[in-house]
Amino acid sequence: MSRYVLRGGVVVGPTEARRADVLVDEGRIISVGTDLDVGRAEELDCTGAWVGPAYVDLHSHLREPGAEAAETIHSGARAGVRGGYGALVAMPNTEPALDSVSLVRDVLERGRSSALDVAVCAAITVGRRGERLAPLGDLAALGVRLFSDDGTGVANPLVMRRALEYARPLGVRLAQHCEDASLCAGGVMNEGEWSRRLGLGGRPAIAEEIMVARDLDLLRLTGGRLHLLHLSTARAVGLALAARAEGLDVTFEVTPHHLVLDESACAAYDPIMKVHPPLRAASDVAALGELLRQGRLDAVATDHAPHAPETKDQPFDEAPAGMLGLEHAASVVHEVLGANRPLDLFRVL
Amino acid sequence: MRTIRGGHLLTLEGVDRVQVVDVLDTAESFVEVHHRTIRKVPALTGRVVASLFFEESTRTRLSFETAAKRLSADVISLAVAASSVKKGESLRDTISTIEALGLDAVVLRHRSSGASEQVARFVPHVHVINAGDGQHQHPTQGLLDAFTVRQVLAERRGTTGRESGAELFDGLRVLIVGDVLHSRVARSDIAVYRALGANVRVVGPGTLVPRELTEWGVEVSYDLDESLEWAQVIGLLRLQSERGSGEFVPSLGEFATHYGLTSARLTTLDPRTLVMHPGPMNRGVEIDNAVADSAHSLVTRQVANGVPVRMAVLYLTVAGGDGR
Ligand SMILES: [Zn+2]
């Protein structure tokens, strides 16, 4: 199928969506228009479908190296393709963490033989321990644009400050997992009526908001670029939007699960519902959905975080945190957006 | 709330008065078994009950196993906490292995909240009885506490619990003291007393009694002495010592001073006030010796009533209460 035409779909561009055919030859788009005369080409009926650029996931845990029983670069890439993705960013909380040129090069290499484009987000600190800076300069020279200790945040404000200062002239962006670890001690779900009822330790919304506020203050001090990973409360998003209105270079993402699942999903103690940051109050879920519909979310990123099935057959407090996302993110966004809104869907994915 | 008869007993949250009275009445009918020469009834002959304790608790395990044996069930006892079950084998694996032995019921104690809920999902055909899960629920403790209160109040009135139904609980003022936040006993007690129509108040330090607990339909107080005057029934909770070392309270001593039922406070109690404790007691912390051994204390009765109440629970879940 080296030459084919996507016939009868709605082609979605950055500013408009209209009915058009798309002719593809040897993997390149040759022409877009109505009733194209394409010569010899395979016809693909796209009536009723949206035709647009493949999605890009900013946040995928591919588990390689170290936890290949849960996911590999190739299996994660296949999941991405199933979900409509053409590129994804592999997160660095592997074992060992992606904190060196050789490890990052290896992941990029494996990514090249996968089903889609794989970029790497490298660690901010050595071993993601939050102490010494990883070789951000060498990694930036290799082409890494995004750095994060995701899985946990950089807890020490001085280390975070130094990282922002060091990253600024490199032109790279730091991505923070915003949860104050000490406020989350012993916590396995959102702190609130449900956690108290279920007898599960809480991770309060304030733990996220304090870290967001702190990092925005640091960013104001240092300059540079900051990305806030998987914001899950209305207030955290509000802080980010206010900081940007003020002129700070801050971006943020929200996950599909925080758009549709609230804390009550933990009531059956199914560890599938265990995720960090946790599923929040219904009011936050509703507010994030409203922000999505208003076009105020920068991106929906999956935080696709697979674990081997048997690890999720443990008690809720012992099971690892993390949900899948690549295969269903688009359906979730579509559902939350509601009406026929292809531009909004392609903008956030 | 799923039905107890023919089902599981995982939680008392959402239980209704009819169900509680059903268990209490059934338990009352089992009390007399204790006084027979042959302390056995054939209710669960040929049924297999496994007691699975991922967290050691000799007294609770013995209470359940005694109950099962008095019902003539076969008992498989697995002290998993001490056995070879290590990290690497999932909860599902462990349960599936044991289920393969052929079981009617599992009595499960686990340090993790929700474990019995999960097990009930893993082996849906086995009746699961929660013998305490993490900081969530300890339903049979709640039931035996209610049973004990009803028994004592009925005796004072010269009647039986069965005749009084739930009437003795109407407006009864029940105080729960101490580490409410982390207590599975508190959650079960609150649910059962509220279902029976009592007024429940919780009292303890701010870290262990969050002000949000009013969402449970209880009053929240931080004044023990005033609350002791208010209370007709006092349920003390065990302070987990690891919560006493500066994390939730400055020291065990300070906790005892402000929230312990000390011998000095004993003298202020109305002589009719009942004092309960689920055990094991930290004497000198939440309860002084003089209190534990006073006429107010129902601690021994609670232990004794554990057996008939657990007989009732096993009987109602496994046999569904049919064929009596
Ligand atoms: Zn994260």
mmCIF file of C-alpha atoms and ligand atoms in Angstrom, chain A residues 59 61 91 93 148-153 176-179 229-230 253 276-277 303, ligand 1:
data_model
loop_
_atom_site.group_PDB
_atom_site.id
_atom_site.type_symbol
_atom_site.label_atom_id
_atom_site.label_comp_id
_atom_site.label_asym_id
_atom_site.label_seq_id
_atom_site.Cartn_x
_atom_site.Cartn_y
_atom_site.Cartn_z
ATOM 1 C CA HIS A 59 4.477 11.295 28.994
ATOM 2 C CA HIS A 61 6.597 5.116 30.820
ATOM 3 C CA MET A 91 10.093 8.950 30.700
ATOM 4 C CA ASN A 93 12.267 6.491 35.671
ATOM 5 C CA SER A 148 12.381 15.195 34.670
ATOM 6 C CA ASP A 149 12.805 13.060 37.779
ATOM 7 C CA ASP A 150 9.196 11.972 37.244
ATOM 8 C CA GLY A 151 7.930 9.238 39.472
ATOM 9 C CA THR A 152 8.896 11.680 42.144
ATOM 10 C CA GLY A 153 9.484 15.394 42.089
ATOM 11 C CA GLN A 176 8.184 18.373 37.378
ATOM 12 C CA HIS A 177 6.121 15.682 39.090
ATOM 13 C CA CYS A 178 4.368 17.978 41.523
ATOM 14 C CA GLU A 179 3.693 16.250 44.813
ATOM 15 C CA LEU A 229 3.358 17.050 34.619
ATOM 16 C CA HIS A 230 -0.077 15.528 35.153
ATOM 17 C CA GLU A 253 -0.494 18.663 30.922
ATOM 18 C CA HIS A 276 0.158 9.257 41.438
ATOM 19 C CA PRO A 277 -1.020 11.929 41.639
ATOM 20 C CA ASP A 303 1.251 9.125 31.990
HETATM 21 ZN ZN ZN C 1 4.641 11.582 37.543
#
